[in-house]
């Protein structure tokens, strides 16, 4: 059975969901060996390799890529996968350059056929699906986020350590300092995102959105026009050039639904649009829609949520 390496991103030893999604695809392609930089608790794979080196105390894409290239040389896998995140794509691009191999990014489907992969890839921020063919002795690919269910297979895993030989010059690109801007619930972790667009009307208009998000244990997002107007910081922007989210519920308030915004939230499990235009793209694509002035609608929703949370008398 062919060996498939999966580069696993993690946070304090906990693998990211997008990496677990990559493991799901890898399991359909061969025997899975996951790889992490430093210690990481991964289950449901045949083996797990922890790459250890003093230079890899934090994110260093060139050094990580060199380590992966050396591991590929030692293991001779048929394929190497990573999640199609900013880091996954960056590291794998370096690996492809080092090994002089093609890289297929943001893959959403793989159809193996006698050593050739027929692929479907998401392009242009998810607005285009591309059919492609990948032929290489070692196939390199990144997996489009939220296109596969995260692997939940349990079981004991053989853990090994790999120590690469890394030249000092690879330290030129690395994270040297981290500053915490916010803690707690963020756009990427919130189960509910209440997002506002031009229809909110003003910075003050986001007050009711913040109130609803707080009641639902969620976070507030916005469209690009809102950040362009200076109503909210860029860190709140959802979209192709902002943050991509996948909450259980996405509440789009006064957002027309341009493709750039839709790309950033299309992985949401449920979408509720509140808009006074019944023909707005967001309304026509949403799972649920309420047509009307968003402010009295949100005020009524907030009032009802609070009423239902009051203890019974």
Short mmCIF file of C-alpha atoms in Angstrom, two decimals:
data_model
loop_
_atom_site.label_atom_id
_atom_site.label_comp_id
_atom_site.label_asym_id
_atom_site.label_seq_id
_atom_site.Cartn_x
_atom_site.Cartn_y
_atom_site.Cartn_z
CA UNK A 1 0.00 0.00 0.00
CA UNK A 2 1.41 3.42 -0.95
CA UNK A 3 2.54 5.81 1.78
CA UNK A 4 0.99 9.28 2.06
CA UNK A 5 2.60 11.90 4.31
CA UNK A 6 0.36 14.60 5.79
CA UNK A 7 1.87 17.82 7.15
CA UNK A 8 -0.20 18.60 10.26
CA UNK A 9 -0.53 22.13 11.61
CA UNK A 10 -1.29 22.35 15.31
CA UNK A 11 -1.86 24.73 18.18
CA UNK A 12 -0.11 23.72 21.39
CA UNK A 13 -0.19 20.08 20.35
CA UNK A 14 -3.80 20.03 19.15
CA UNK A 15 -4.09 19.45 15.38
CA UNK A 16 -6.09 22.02 13.43
CA UNK A 17 -9.39 20.81 11.99
CA UNK A 18 -8.19 21.58 8.47
CA UNK A 19 -5.26 19.20 9.00
CA UNK A 20 -7.63 16.48 10.19
CA UNK A 21 -9.60 17.07 6.98
CA UNK A 22 -6.41 16.46 5.00
CA UNK A 23 -5.91 13.19 6.87
CA UNK A 24 -9.38 12.11 5.74
CA UNK A 25 -8.39 12.51 2.09
CA UNK A 26 -5.01 10.85 2.68
CA UNK A 27 -6.75 7.80 4.18
CA UNK A 28 -8.54 7.24 0.88
CA UNK A 29 -5.23 7.33 -1.01
CA UNK A 30 -2.97 5.07 1.01
CA UNK A 31 -1.30 4.36 4.32
CA UNK A 32 -1.17 7.60 6.32
CA UNK A 33 1.84 8.95 8.17
CA UNK A 34 1.24 12.35 9.74
CA UNK A 35 4.08 14.82 10.28
CA UNK A 36 4.20 17.73 12.71
CA UNK A 37 6.79 20.24 13.79
CA UNK A 38 7.15 19.49 17.48
CA UNK A 39 4.83 17.35 19.58
CA UNK A 40 1.27 16.89 18.38
CA UNK A 41 -1.47 14.46 19.44
CA UNK A 42 -2.72 12.81 16.24
CA UNK A 43 -4.93 9.72 16.12
CA UNK A 44 -6.31 7.59 13.32
CA UNK A 45 -3.04 7.32 11.37
CA UNK A 46 -0.58 4.44 11.01
CA UNK A 47 2.43 6.46 12.14
CA UNK A 48 3.22 9.95 13.34
CA UNK A 49 6.56 11.72 12.91
CA UNK A 50 7.55 14.66 15.08
CA UNK A 51 10.19 16.88 13.48
CA UNK A 52 12.54 18.24 16.13
CA UNK A 53 15.15 20.99 15.65
CA UNK A 54 16.11 24.14 17.61
CA UNK A 55 15.46 26.26 14.51
CA UNK A 56 11.81 25.13 14.48
CA UNK A 57 10.73 26.63 17.79
CA UNK A 58 8.22 28.75 15.83
CA UNK A 59 6.95 29.07 12.29
CA UNK A 60 9.83 29.07 9.79
CA UNK A 61 8.52 28.09 6.33
CA UNK A 62 11.86 27.56 4.57
CA UNK A 63 13.26 25.46 7.40
CA UNK A 64 10.06 23.40 7.69
CA UNK A 65 10.09 22.79 3.94
CA UNK A 66 13.72 21.63 4.05
CA UNK A 67 12.86 19.26 6.90
CA UNK A 68 9.92 17.84 4.93
CA UNK A 69 12.08 17.46 1.82
CA UNK A 70 14.62 15.47 3.83
CA UNK A 71 11.86 13.32 5.33
CA UNK A 72 10.44 12.68 1.86
CA UNK A 73 13.87 11.50 0.78
CA UNK A 74 14.03 9.13 3.74
CA UNK A 75 10.47 7.76 3.48
CA UNK A 76 9.87 7.76 -0.32
CA UNK A 77 6.13 8.42 -0.09
CA UNK A 78 3.85 8.36 -3.11
CA UNK A 79 2.24 11.65 -2.05
CA UNK A 80 2.48 14.50 0.47
CA UNK A 81 -0.60 16.47 1.54
CA UNK A 82 -1.14 19.58 3.63
CA UNK A 83 -4.17 21.74 4.30
CA UNK A 84 -4.79 24.62 1.91
CA UNK A 85 -4.20 27.24 4.57
CA UNK A 86 -1.77 30.13 4.24
CA UNK A 87 0.89 28.12 6.03
CA UNK A 88 0.13 24.85 4.28
CA UNK A 89 0.30 26.43 0.85
CA UNK A 90 3.47 28.35 1.68
CA UNK A 91 5.37 25.38 3.11
CA UNK A 92 4.33 23.08 0.27
CA UNK A 93 5.34 25.65 -2.35
CA UNK A 94 8.84 25.63 -0.82
CA UNK A 95 8.86 21.81 -0.80
CA UNK A 96 7.87 21.72 -4.48
CA UNK A 97 10.70 24.11 -5.33
CA UNK A 98 13.28 22.14 -3.38
CA UNK A 99 12.28 18.84 -5.03
CA UNK A 100 11.50 20.30 -8.47
CA UNK A 101 8.00 18.79 -8.38
CA UNK A 102 4.58 20.16 -9.39
CA UNK A 103 2.18 21.25 -6.64
CA UNK A 104 -1.60 21.12 -6.87
CA UNK A 105 -3.18 23.57 -4.43
CA UNK A 106 -6.71 23.72 -2.97
CA UNK A 107 -7.72 20.25 -4.11
CA UNK A 108 -11.34 19.29 -3.40
CA UNK A 109 -11.41 15.84 -5.06
CA UNK A 110 -8.84 13.23 -6.10
CA UNK A 111 -9.52 10.35 -8.50
CA UNK A 112 -6.43 8.10 -8.69
CA UNK A 113 -5.94 6.14 -11.90
CA UNK A 114 -2.83 3.97 -12.36
CA UNK A 115 -0.36 6.44 -10.91
CA UNK A 116 -2.12 9.53 -12.25
CA UNK A 117 -4.38 11.80 -10.19
CA UNK A 118 -7.41 13.37 -11.82
CA UNK A 119 -8.12 16.40 -9.64
CA UNK A 120 -10.79 18.99 -8.94
CA UNK A 121 -9.36 22.24 -7.59
CA UNK A 122 -11.04 25.38 -6.26
CA UNK A 123 -9.74 28.48 -8.00
CA UNK A 124 -10.37 32.24 -7.89
CA UNK A 125 -11.40 32.16 -4.27
CA UNK A 126 -13.86 29.32 -4.76
CA UNK A 127 -15.78 30.85 -7.67
CA UNK A 128 -14.26 28.41 -10.19
CA UNK A 129 -13.73 24.62 -10.19
CA UNK A 130 -10.81 23.39 -12.28
CA UNK A 131 -10.32 19.85 -13.57
CA UNK A 132 -6.63 18.98 -13.68
CA UNK A 133 -4.23 16.05 -13.97
CA UNK A 134 -1.25 15.53 -11.66
CA UNK A 135 1.57 13.23 -12.74
CA UNK A 136 4.73 12.99 -10.66
CA UNK A 137 6.76 10.36 -8.85
CA UNK A 138 5.82 12.09 -5.59
CA UNK A 139 2.52 13.96 -5.77
CA UNK A 140 2.30 17.18 -3.76
CA UNK A 141 -1.07 18.75 -2.99
CA UNK A 142 -2.87 20.98 -0.52
CA UNK A 143 -6.47 20.27 0.43
CA UNK A 144 -9.16 22.93 0.12
CA UNK A 145 -10.44 23.68 3.64
CA UNK A 146 -13.89 22.40 4.61
CA UNK A 147 -14.30 20.10 1.61
CA UNK A 148 -13.80 16.91 3.65
CA UNK A 149 -15.07 15.86 7.06
CA UNK A 150 -12.37 16.03 9.71
CA UNK A 151 -10.98 12.63 10.60
CA UNK A 152 -12.29 11.37 13.96
CA UNK A 153 -10.71 7.91 13.88
CA UNK A 154 -9.20 6.92 17.23
CA UNK A 155 -6.47 4.49 18.13
CA UNK A 156 -2.89 4.12 19.25
CA UNK A 157 -0.26 5.62 16.96
CA UNK A 158 3.44 4.84 16.66
CA UNK A 159 5.29 8.13 17.30
CA UNK A 160 8.75 8.67 15.85
CA UNK A 161 11.21 11.56 15.93
CA UNK A 162 13.00 13.02 12.91
CA UNK A 163 15.92 15.44 13.27
CA UNK A 164 16.75 17.21 9.99
CA UNK A 165 20.04 18.85 9.09
CA UNK A 166 19.13 22.51 8.61
CA UNK A 167 21.57 25.20 7.38
CA UNK A 168 21.67 28.40 9.43
CA UNK A 169 20.69 30.44 6.36
CA UNK A 170 17.13 29.06 6.60
CA UNK A 171 16.55 31.21 9.68
CA UNK A 172 16.09 34.25 7.42
CA UNK A 173 12.30 33.66 7.29
CA UNK A 174 10.83 32.89 10.68
CA UNK A 175 8.49 34.24 13.34
CA UNK A 176 10.58 36.08 15.92
CA UNK A 177 7.84 37.61 18.09
CA UNK A 178 4.15 37.09 18.83
CA UNK A 179 1.78 39.74 20.20
CA UNK A 180 -1.68 38.75 21.39
CA UNK A 181 -4.26 41.21 20.06
CA UNK A 182 -7.41 39.49 21.30
CA UNK A 183 -8.33 36.44 23.32
CA UNK A 184 -11.41 34.31 23.64
CA UNK A 185 -13.85 33.82 20.79
CA UNK A 186 -12.60 34.92 17.38
CA UNK A 187 -14.08 34.96 13.90
CA UNK A 188 -12.44 31.66 13.01
CA UNK A 189 -13.55 29.86 16.20
CA UNK A 190 -17.00 31.39 16.83
CA UNK A 191 -19.97 29.02 16.41
CA UNK A 192 -22.07 32.03 15.37
CA UNK A 193 -20.94 35.01 13.30
CA UNK A 194 -23.17 38.08 13.07
CA UNK A 195 -21.84 40.05 10.13
CA UNK A 196 -22.80 43.49 8.83
CA UNK A 197 -22.49 45.26 5.51
CA UNK A 198 -23.30 48.63 4.00
CA UNK A 199 -26.93 48.22 5.09
CA UNK A 200 -25.96 48.60 8.75
CA UNK A 201 -25.59 52.29 7.94
CA UNK A 202 -22.92 53.48 10.37
CA UNK A 203 -20.36 52.40 12.97
CA UNK A 204 -22.97 52.94 15.66
CA UNK A 205 -25.35 50.63 13.80
CA UNK A 206 -23.13 47.68 14.71
CA UNK A 207 -24.17 48.02 18.36
CA UNK A 208 -27.19 45.76 17.93
CA UNK A 209 -25.05 43.21 16.00
CA UNK A 210 -22.56 43.13 18.88
CA UNK A 211 -25.42 42.65 21.33
CA UNK A 212 -26.82 39.68 19.40
CA UNK A 213 -23.38 38.12 18.94
CA UNK A 214 -22.70 38.38 22.68
CA UNK A 215 -26.03 36.71 23.51
CA UNK A 216 -25.29 33.83 21.12
CA UNK A 217 -21.67 33.38 22.17
CA UNK A 218 -20.49 34.52 18.76
CA UNK A 219 -18.36 37.13 17.04
CA UNK A 220 -19.04 40.15 14.84
CA UNK A 221 -17.82 40.26 11.24
CA UNK A 222 -18.26 42.65 8.36
CA UNK A 223 -17.94 43.10 4.62
CA UNK A 224 -15.13 44.88 2.79
CA UNK A 225 -17.14 48.06 2.20
CA UNK A 226 -17.50 48.41 5.97
CA UNK A 227 -13.73 48.34 6.52
CA UNK A 228 -13.23 50.65 3.52
CA UNK A 229 -15.57 53.13 5.19
CA UNK A 230 -13.62 52.86 8.42
CA UNK A 231 -16.57 51.52 10.41
CA UNK A 232 -14.78 48.35 11.56
CA UNK A 233 -11.13 47.17 11.61
CA UNK A 234 -9.80 44.94 8.84
CA UNK A 235 -9.48 42.08 11.37
CA UNK A 236 -13.31 41.88 11.37
CA UNK A 237 -13.57 41.52 7.58
CA UNK A 238 -14.96 38.27 6.22
CA UNK A 239 -14.17 37.43 2.61
CA UNK A 240 -11.62 36.47 0.03
CA UNK A 241 -9.25 39.22 1.19
CA UNK A 242 -10.28 38.92 4.83
CA UNK A 243 -10.99 36.01 7.18
CA UNK A 244 -12.61 32.80 6.02
CA UNK A 245 -15.10 31.42 8.52
CA UNK A 246 -17.15 28.24 8.92
CA UNK A 247 -19.57 28.78 11.84
CA UNK A 248 -22.70 26.78 12.58
CA UNK A 249 -24.71 29.94 11.85
CA UNK A 250 -23.77 32.98 9.76
CA UNK A 251 -26.13 35.96 10.09
CA UNK A 252 -25.60 38.34 7.17
CA UNK A 253 -27.10 41.75 8.00
CA UNK A 254 -27.38 44.24 5.17
CA UNK A 255 -24.79 42.41 3.06
CA UNK A 256 -25.47 42.21 -0.67
CA UNK A 257 -23.42 39.05 -1.07
CA UNK A 258 -20.70 39.83 -3.62
CA UNK A 259 -18.69 36.77 -4.64
CA UNK A 260 -15.61 37.96 -2.70
CA UNK A 261 -17.64 37.98 0.53
CA UNK A 262 -19.45 34.73 -0.25
CA UNK A 263 -16.12 32.94 -0.67
CA UNK A 264 -15.19 33.87 2.90
CA UNK A 265 -18.32 32.44 4.51
CA UNK A 266 -19.63 29.79 2.09
CA UNK A 267 -18.43 27.01 4.43
CA UNK A 268 -20.98 28.13 7.05
CA UNK A 269 -23.37 25.32 7.94
CA UNK A 270 -26.42 27.63 7.99
CA UNK A 271 -26.82 31.14 6.56
CA UNK A 272 -29.49 33.63 7.63
CA UNK A 273 -29.75 36.78 5.51
CA UNK A 274 -31.47 39.93 6.77
CA UNK A 275 -31.89 42.42 3.94
CA UNK A 276 -34.45 44.82 2.51
CA UNK A 277 -33.68 43.62 -1.04
CA UNK A 278 -35.28 40.22 -1.80
CA UNK A 279 -33.13 39.93 -4.94
CA UNK A 280 -29.78 40.44 -3.22
CA UNK A 281 -27.36 37.57 -4.00
CA UNK A 282 -26.95 36.84 -0.28
CA UNK A 283 -30.72 36.44 0.10
CA UNK A 284 -31.05 34.12 -2.88
CA UNK A 285 -28.19 31.89 -1.67
CA UNK A 286 -29.03 31.86 2.04
CA UNK A 287 -30.73 28.96 3.81
CA UNK A 288 -33.09 31.40 5.54
CA UNK A 289 -33.95 35.04 4.83
CA UNK A 290 -35.88 37.84 6.49
CA UNK A 291 -36.82 40.76 4.23
CA UNK A 292 -37.04 44.16 5.86
CA UNK A 293 -35.22 46.86 7.84
CA UNK A 294 -32.47 45.01 9.69
CA UNK A 295 -32.42 47.21 12.81
CA UNK A 296 -35.99 46.59 14.07
CA UNK A 297 -35.62 42.94 13.03
CA UNK A 298 -32.43 42.52 15.08
CA UNK A 299 -33.95 44.38 18.02
CA UNK A 300 -36.88 41.95 17.97
CA UNK A 301 -34.51 38.96 17.75
CA UNK A 302 -32.42 40.23 20.68
CA UNK A 303 -35.56 40.79 22.74
CA UNK A 304 -36.83 37.27 21.98
CA UNK A 305 -33.47 35.65 22.80
CA UNK A 306 -33.40 37.45 26.13
CA UNK A 307 -37.03 36.50 26.87
CA UNK A 308 -36.32 32.83 26.25
CA UNK A 309 -33.29 32.93 28.54
CA UNK A 310 -35.22 34.31 31.46
CA UNK A 311 -35.83 31.67 34.14
CA UNK A 312 -39.38 30.34 34.29
CA UNK A 313 -41.46 31.72 37.15
#
